[in-house]
């Protein structure tokens, strides 16, 4: 496919599938449409040591999207084992709080955000599940209604991603640009090389998205850094680019990670990306790859290796788990 053809398709997709949260300001109409279609909406916040921001998110989402406008039918915090007071704070503000290890106990426990997202599919009952990260400092109801609204109004849309300006919070205030570094220096170049249509997603790694249950249950979940990238590739390969939508949420202020941490994230994403290329037959066979990521730190003239093992384990599609099939009335697999 030529660059000109790609650009035309992407322009057409952007015009049809990109929204601004302001289009959905009429929450009463949105609730009516949800009820007319008989849809149930679940909200999940995955956490690990987020005691500073989780309370405010719960208060705003519950008061605006459950009590004032009944858009969200179910709201849960799923925690990986925080060592701070995240679970206590979340429970005190009225959220249903679950330790990830207690969900599907026969499947064991693996530490990672993807594990929490995967187990949410079993724990929650909604037709649409909206995931929102717990570290947002300028939280607002738009982080939920802006994502679920395109799915409520468009039956053919299945997976809606957030995008926004990502200013870096620092001691002197807020800078008007920056953030999204792994997207711009790793994922966007990879998509440009191998999946040009996916470059239309402005922030494919955003932690806020809403997805229909029938899509979530049919895709595997890396438990670590590669979960968002893998989701996008898997949904694209199964359902095509028109399954996606994206919504401009204006601005997201959050805790920024160090360059060293972003290196580890990139290492995990690359593992998932290359594994997807192999599983979809885009490469014949990958060579054996190391799971050890090496970085360096210096003290004076002495340099020291910092070695971390990063293995992007995956959970299978939830629809293959017997406990899930039983809970949701699906026939046993033969």
GROMACS .gro file of C-alpha atoms in nm:
model
  334
    1UNK     CA    1   0.000   0.000   0.000
    2UNK     CA    2   0.138   0.341  -0.095
    3UNK     CA    3   0.199   0.624   0.148
    4UNK     CA    4  -0.063   0.832  -0.034
    5UNK     CA    5  -0.323   0.555   0.002
    6UNK     CA    6  -0.238   0.512   0.370
    7UNK     CA    7  -0.276   0.884   0.432
    8UNK     CA    8  -0.618   0.895   0.263
    9UNK     CA    9  -0.744   0.600   0.467
   10UNK     CA   10  -0.612   0.749   0.788
   11UNK     CA   11  -0.766   1.090   0.712
   12UNK     CA   12  -1.101   0.922   0.648
   13UNK     CA   13  -1.073   0.721   0.969
   14UNK     CA   14  -0.977   1.028   1.173
   15UNK     CA   15  -1.280   1.216   1.045
   16UNK     CA   16  -1.521   0.934   1.130
   17UNK     CA   17  -1.371   0.774   1.443
   18UNK     CA   18  -1.213   1.060   1.639
   19UNK     CA   19  -1.419   1.248   1.896
   20UNK     CA   20  -1.389   1.522   2.155
   21UNK     CA   21  -1.533   1.466   2.500
   22UNK     CA   22  -1.733   1.789   2.458
   23UNK     CA   23  -1.955   1.610   2.205
   24UNK     CA   24  -2.091   1.402   2.493
   25UNK     CA   25  -2.157   1.674   2.751
   26UNK     CA   26  -2.529   1.582   2.771
   27UNK     CA   27  -2.495   1.302   3.023
   28UNK     CA   28  -2.870   1.268   3.071
   29UNK     CA   29  -2.914   1.181   2.703
   30UNK     CA   30  -2.620   0.944   2.724
   31UNK     CA   31  -2.775   0.762   3.021
   32UNK     CA   32  -3.109   0.737   2.838
   33UNK     CA   33  -2.940   0.584   2.533
   34UNK     CA   34  -2.750   0.337   2.752
   35UNK     CA   35  -3.075   0.231   2.921
   36UNK     CA   36  -3.262   0.211   2.588
   37UNK     CA   37  -3.002  -0.035   2.461
   38UNK     CA   38  -2.996  -0.229   2.788
   39UNK     CA   39  -2.622  -0.183   2.834
   40UNK     CA   40  -2.437  -0.212   3.165
   41UNK     CA   41  -2.117  -0.014   3.222
   42UNK     CA   42  -1.837  -0.126   3.454
   43UNK     CA   43  -1.549   0.096   3.564
   44UNK     CA   44  -1.218  -0.053   3.676
   45UNK     CA   45  -0.922   0.128   3.829
   46UNK     CA   46  -0.611  -0.095   3.852
   47UNK     CA   47  -0.384   0.009   4.138
   48UNK     CA   48  -0.046  -0.044   4.298
   49UNK     CA   49   0.055   0.210   4.564
   50UNK     CA   50  -0.170   0.497   4.453
   51UNK     CA   51  -0.286   0.628   4.793
   52UNK     CA   52  -0.224   0.993   4.694
   53UNK     CA   53  -0.468   1.005   4.401
   54UNK     CA   54  -0.713   0.716   4.434
   55UNK     CA   55  -0.945   0.887   4.684
   56UNK     CA   56  -1.020   1.187   4.462
   57UNK     CA   57  -1.086   0.966   4.158
   58UNK     CA   58  -1.338   0.759   4.352
   59UNK     CA   59  -1.520   1.062   4.493
   60UNK     CA   60  -1.557   1.228   4.153
   61UNK     CA   61  -1.657   0.918   3.959
   62UNK     CA   62  -1.908   0.797   4.218
   63UNK     CA   63  -2.070   1.135   4.278
   64UNK     CA   64  -2.098   1.240   3.911
   65UNK     CA   65  -2.132   0.911   3.721
   66UNK     CA   66  -2.322   0.692   3.966
   67UNK     CA   67  -2.519   0.916   4.204
   68UNK     CA   68  -2.596   1.224   3.985
   69UNK     CA   69  -2.602   1.055   3.644
   70UNK     CA   70  -2.635   0.672   3.660
   71UNK     CA   71  -2.398   0.607   3.371
   72UNK     CA   72  -2.169   0.365   3.558
   73UNK     CA   73  -2.343   0.059   3.700
   74UNK     CA   74  -2.046  -0.094   3.875
   75UNK     CA   75  -1.714   0.046   4.000
   76UNK     CA   76  -1.420  -0.156   4.131
   77UNK     CA   77  -1.060  -0.097   4.233
   78UNK     CA   78  -0.842  -0.402   4.159
   79UNK     CA   79  -0.514  -0.391   4.345
   80UNK     CA   80  -0.188  -0.581   4.290
   81UNK     CA   81  -0.090  -0.581   4.658
   82UNK     CA   82  -0.016  -0.220   4.749
   83UNK     CA   83   0.215  -0.168   5.045
   84UNK     CA   84   0.080   0.181   5.113
   85UNK     CA   85  -0.280   0.263   5.212
   86UNK     CA   86  -0.432   0.242   4.862
   87UNK     CA   87  -0.678  -0.034   4.952
   88UNK     CA   88  -0.782   0.131   5.279
   89UNK     CA   89  -0.832   0.472   5.114
   90UNK     CA   90  -1.032   0.326   4.825
   91UNK     CA   91  -1.259   0.131   5.060
   92UNK     CA   92  -1.307   0.433   5.287
   93UNK     CA   93  -1.433   0.638   4.990
   94UNK     CA   94  -1.686   0.368   4.901
   95UNK     CA   95  -1.526   0.170   4.618
   96UNK     CA   96  -1.548  -0.207   4.589
   97UNK     CA   97  -1.186  -0.311   4.642
   98UNK     CA   98  -1.041  -0.645   4.535
   99UNK     CA   99  -0.696  -0.794   4.573
  100UNK     CA  100  -0.609  -0.939   4.234
  101UNK     CA  101  -0.483  -1.261   4.392
  102UNK     CA  102  -0.829  -1.332   4.534
  103UNK     CA  103  -0.993  -1.330   4.189
  104UNK     CA  104  -0.980  -1.663   4.006
  105UNK     CA  105  -0.753  -1.808   4.276
  106UNK     CA  106  -0.712  -2.139   4.089
  107UNK     CA  107  -0.540  -1.944   3.810
  108UNK     CA  108  -0.272  -1.816   4.050
  109UNK     CA  109  -0.142  -1.462   4.091
  110UNK     CA  110   0.100  -1.267   3.875
  111UNK     CA  111   0.206  -0.915   3.963
  112UNK     CA  112   0.140  -0.661   3.690
  113UNK     CA  113  -0.114  -0.413   3.559
  114UNK     CA  114  -0.219  -0.650   3.281
  115UNK     CA  115  -0.307  -0.911   3.542
  116UNK     CA  116  -0.549  -0.668   3.708
  117UNK     CA  117  -0.708  -0.575   3.375
  118UNK     CA  118  -0.750  -0.942   3.284
  119UNK     CA  119  -0.906  -1.040   3.616
  120UNK     CA  120  -1.144  -0.743   3.594
  121UNK     CA  121  -1.314  -0.916   3.300
  122UNK     CA  122  -1.410  -1.202   3.530
  123UNK     CA  123  -1.491  -0.991   3.836
  124UNK     CA  124  -1.705  -0.725   3.668
  125UNK     CA  125  -2.037  -0.786   3.496
  126UNK     CA  126  -2.072  -0.496   3.251
  127UNK     CA  127  -2.122  -0.519   2.875
  128UNK     CA  128  -1.863  -0.242   2.846
  129UNK     CA  129  -1.560  -0.214   3.075
  130UNK     CA  130  -1.382   0.119   3.109
  131UNK     CA  131  -1.028   0.121   3.249
  132UNK     CA  132  -0.883   0.435   3.404
  133UNK     CA  133  -0.533   0.466   3.554
  134UNK     CA  134  -0.512   0.568   3.919
  135UNK     CA  135  -0.243   0.837   3.899
  136UNK     CA  136  -0.440   1.116   3.728
  137UNK     CA  137  -0.406   1.448   3.913
  138UNK     CA  138  -0.668   1.643   3.714
  139UNK     CA  139  -0.934   1.375   3.727
  140UNK     CA  140  -1.273   1.460   3.573
  141UNK     CA  141  -1.581   1.257   3.471
  142UNK     CA  142  -1.481   1.304   3.104
  143UNK     CA  143  -1.216   1.034   3.157
  144UNK     CA  144  -1.507   0.788   3.164
  145UNK     CA  145  -1.800   0.934   2.970
  146UNK     CA  146  -1.574   1.048   2.686
  147UNK     CA  147  -1.470   0.685   2.630
  148UNK     CA  148  -1.793   0.492   2.684
  149UNK     CA  149  -2.012   0.734   2.486
  150UNK     CA  150  -1.880   0.634   2.138
  151UNK     CA  151  -1.953   0.270   2.224
  152UNK     CA  152  -2.303   0.351   2.347
  153UNK     CA  153  -2.389   0.552   2.036
  154UNK     CA  154  -2.204   0.335   1.777
  155UNK     CA  155  -2.285  -0.036   1.776
  156UNK     CA  156  -2.006  -0.112   1.527
  157UNK     CA  157  -1.731   0.037   1.744
  158UNK     CA  158  -1.560  -0.192   1.994
  159UNK     CA  159  -1.251  -0.029   2.147
  160UNK     CA  160  -1.214   0.342   2.230
  161UNK     CA  161  -0.882   0.492   2.334
  162UNK     CA  162  -0.815   0.821   2.509
  163UNK     CA  163  -0.573   1.084   2.390
  164UNK     CA  164  -0.479   1.414   2.546
  165UNK     CA  165  -0.203   1.664   2.605
  166UNK     CA  166   0.036   1.514   2.858
  167UNK     CA  167   0.211   1.803   3.033
  168UNK     CA  168   0.485   1.712   3.276
  169UNK     CA  169   0.414   1.818   3.633
  170UNK     CA  170   0.729   1.952   3.795
  171UNK     CA  171   0.818   2.175   4.085
  172UNK     CA  172   0.783   2.500   3.889
  173UNK     CA  173   0.435   2.428   3.754
  174UNK     CA  174   0.312   2.265   3.436
  175UNK     CA  175   0.484   2.266   3.099
  176UNK     CA  176   0.255   2.286   2.798
  177UNK     CA  177   0.405   1.988   2.613
  178UNK     CA  178   0.589   1.661   2.660
  179UNK     CA  179   0.497   1.313   2.776
  180UNK     CA  180   0.409   1.013   2.561
  181UNK     CA  181   0.778   0.948   2.504
  182UNK     CA  182   0.759   0.571   2.456
  183UNK     CA  183   0.480   0.618   2.204
  184UNK     CA  184   0.677   0.865   1.993
  185UNK     CA  185   1.020   0.700   1.998
  186UNK     CA  186   0.920   0.332   1.997
  187UNK     CA  187   0.558   0.236   1.928
  188UNK     CA  188   0.479   0.491   1.658
  189UNK     CA  189   0.791   0.399   1.453
  190UNK     CA  190   0.707   0.028   1.489
  191UNK     CA  191   0.346   0.082   1.381
  192UNK     CA  192   0.466   0.297   1.090
  193UNK     CA  193   0.689   0.013   0.973
  194UNK     CA  194   0.455  -0.283   1.018
  195UNK     CA  195   0.097  -0.161   1.085
  196UNK     CA  196   0.062   0.178   0.912
  197UNK     CA  197  -0.312   0.203   0.974
  198UNK     CA  198  -0.256   0.187   1.350
  199UNK     CA  199  -0.062   0.512   1.341
  200UNK     CA  200  -0.400   0.686   1.338
  201UNK     CA  201  -0.423   0.612   1.710
  202UNK     CA  202  -0.273   0.925   1.859
  203UNK     CA  203  -0.182   0.773   2.196
  204UNK     CA  204  -0.195   0.394   2.167
  205UNK     CA  205  -0.038   0.347   2.512
  206UNK     CA  206  -0.289   0.560   2.702
  207UNK     CA  207  -0.412   0.387   3.016
  208UNK     CA  208  -0.771   0.498   2.967
  209UNK     CA  209  -0.992   0.302   2.730
  210UNK     CA  210  -1.335   0.143   2.707
  211UNK     CA  211  -1.396  -0.194   2.543
  212UNK     CA  212  -1.689  -0.425   2.480
  213UNK     CA  213  -1.683  -0.749   2.677
  214UNK     CA  214  -1.698  -0.970   2.368
  215UNK     CA  215  -1.370  -0.816   2.253
  216UNK     CA  216  -1.192  -0.831   2.589
  217UNK     CA  217  -1.277  -1.195   2.644
  218UNK     CA  218  -1.130  -1.309   2.311
  219UNK     CA  219  -0.780  -1.159   2.338
  220UNK     CA  220  -0.478  -1.268   2.546
  221UNK     CA  221  -0.339  -1.029   2.809
  222UNK     CA  222   0.034  -0.971   2.866
  223UNK     CA  223   0.059  -0.907   3.239
  224UNK     CA  224   0.321  -0.633   3.207
  225UNK     CA  225   0.418  -0.334   2.993
  226UNK     CA  226   0.308  -0.484   2.662
  227UNK     CA  227  -0.061  -0.517   2.737
  228UNK     CA  228  -0.187  -0.204   2.554
  229UNK     CA  229   0.030  -0.259   2.245
  230UNK     CA  230  -0.072  -0.624   2.219
  231UNK     CA  231  -0.439  -0.539   2.261
  232UNK     CA  232  -0.429  -0.298   1.973
  233UNK     CA  233  -0.253  -0.539   1.739
  234UNK     CA  234  -0.483  -0.829   1.832
  235UNK     CA  235  -0.804  -0.630   1.792
  236UNK     CA  236  -0.678  -0.485   1.464
  237UNK     CA  237  -0.593  -0.829   1.325
  238UNK     CA  238  -0.930  -0.973   1.431
  239UNK     CA  239  -1.165  -0.682   1.358
  240UNK     CA  240  -0.982  -0.419   1.152
  241UNK     CA  241  -0.918  -0.051   1.206
  242UNK     CA  242  -1.285   0.048   1.211
  243UNK     CA  243  -1.332  -0.139   1.539
  244UNK     CA  244  -1.142   0.147   1.704
  245UNK     CA  245  -1.237   0.496   1.810
  246UNK     CA  246  -1.049   0.760   2.006
  247UNK     CA  247  -1.154   1.057   2.215
  248UNK     CA  248  -0.971   1.380   2.291
  249UNK     CA  249  -0.987   1.433   2.668
  250UNK     CA  250  -0.798   1.766   2.652
  251UNK     CA  251  -0.531   1.727   2.919
  252UNK     CA  252  -0.403   1.462   3.157
  253UNK     CA  253  -0.169   1.553   3.443
  254UNK     CA  254   0.002   1.259   3.607
  255UNK     CA  255   0.319   1.132   3.766
  256UNK     CA  256   0.590   1.108   3.501
  257UNK     CA  257   0.832   0.822   3.495
  258UNK     CA  258   1.210   0.844   3.471
  259UNK     CA  259   1.395   0.769   3.148
  260UNK     CA  260   1.535   0.453   3.310
  261UNK     CA  261   1.182   0.332   3.389
  262UNK     CA  262   1.070   0.411   3.034
  263UNK     CA  263   1.360   0.196   2.909
  264UNK     CA  264   1.224  -0.101   3.102
  265UNK     CA  265   0.877  -0.032   2.966
  266UNK     CA  266   1.012  -0.023   2.610
  267UNK     CA  267   1.194  -0.353   2.663
  268UNK     CA  268   0.868  -0.521   2.768
  269UNK     CA  269   0.670  -0.366   2.483
  270UNK     CA  270   0.930  -0.483   2.229
  271UNK     CA  271   0.902  -0.840   2.358
  272UNK     CA  272   0.525  -0.835   2.312
  273UNK     CA  273   0.548  -0.667   1.971
  274UNK     CA  274   0.800  -0.917   1.833
  275UNK     CA  275   0.603  -1.210   1.971
  276UNK     CA  276   0.293  -1.077   1.794
  277UNK     CA  277   0.485  -1.049   1.465
  278UNK     CA  278   0.586  -1.412   1.496
  279UNK     CA  279   0.241  -1.536   1.599
  280UNK     CA  280   0.080  -1.359   1.300
  281UNK     CA  281   0.340  -1.504   1.059
  282UNK     CA  282   0.500  -1.167   0.979
  283UNK     CA  283   0.845  -1.315   1.050
  284UNK     CA  284   0.950  -1.678   0.997
  285UNK     CA  285   1.114  -1.740   1.332
  286UNK     CA  286   1.260  -1.508   1.589
  287UNK     CA  287   1.604  -1.587   1.730
  288UNK     CA  288   1.626  -1.669   2.099
  289UNK     CA  289   1.586  -1.343   2.288
  290UNK     CA  290   1.726  -1.248   2.627
  291UNK     CA  291   1.487  -1.145   2.901
  292UNK     CA  292   1.757  -0.944   3.081
  293UNK     CA  293   1.759  -0.568   3.032
  294UNK     CA  294   2.086  -0.391   3.113
  295UNK     CA  295   2.123  -0.030   3.218
  296UNK     CA  296   2.412   0.150   3.384
  297UNK     CA  297   2.463   0.383   3.675
  298UNK     CA  298   2.779   0.577   3.759
  299UNK     CA  299   2.940   0.678   4.085
  300UNK     CA  300   3.244   0.894   4.016
  301UNK     CA  301   3.452   0.703   3.759
  302UNK     CA  302   3.298   0.370   3.850
  303UNK     CA  303   3.023   0.228   3.631
  304UNK     CA  304   2.789  -0.039   3.747
  305UNK     CA  305   2.548  -0.260   3.555
  306UNK     CA  306   2.186  -0.262   3.664
  307UNK     CA  307   2.032  -0.583   3.532
  308UNK     CA  308   1.660  -0.652   3.548
  309UNK     CA  309   1.481  -0.959   3.421
  310UNK     CA  310   1.163  -0.860   3.237
  311UNK     CA  311   0.945  -1.143   3.110
  312UNK     CA  312   0.623  -1.051   2.931
  313UNK     CA  313   0.412  -1.344   3.041
  314UNK     CA  314   0.063  -1.362   2.899
  315UNK     CA  315  -0.274  -1.467   3.029
  316UNK     CA  316  -0.489  -1.659   2.779
  317UNK     CA  317  -0.816  -1.520   2.644
  318UNK     CA  318  -1.063  -1.511   2.932
  319UNK     CA  319  -1.319  -1.704   2.727
  320UNK     CA  320  -1.093  -2.010   2.760
  321UNK     CA  321  -1.111  -2.007   3.142
  322UNK     CA  322  -1.371  -2.261   3.270
  323UNK     CA  323  -1.469  -2.051   3.574
  324UNK     CA  324  -1.543  -1.754   3.347
  325UNK     CA  325  -1.750  -1.958   3.105
  326UNK     CA  326  -1.956  -2.095   3.393
  327UNK     CA  327  -2.011  -1.751   3.552
  328UNK     CA  328  -2.127  -1.592   3.227
  329UNK     CA  329  -2.335  -1.884   3.103
  330UNK     CA  330  -2.107  -1.991   2.817
  331UNK     CA  331  -2.107  -2.361   2.721
  332UNK     CA  332  -1.801  -2.562   2.831
  333UNK     CA  333  -1.522  -2.591   2.578
  334UNK     CA  334  -1.488  -2.933   2.417
   0.00000   0.00000   0.00000
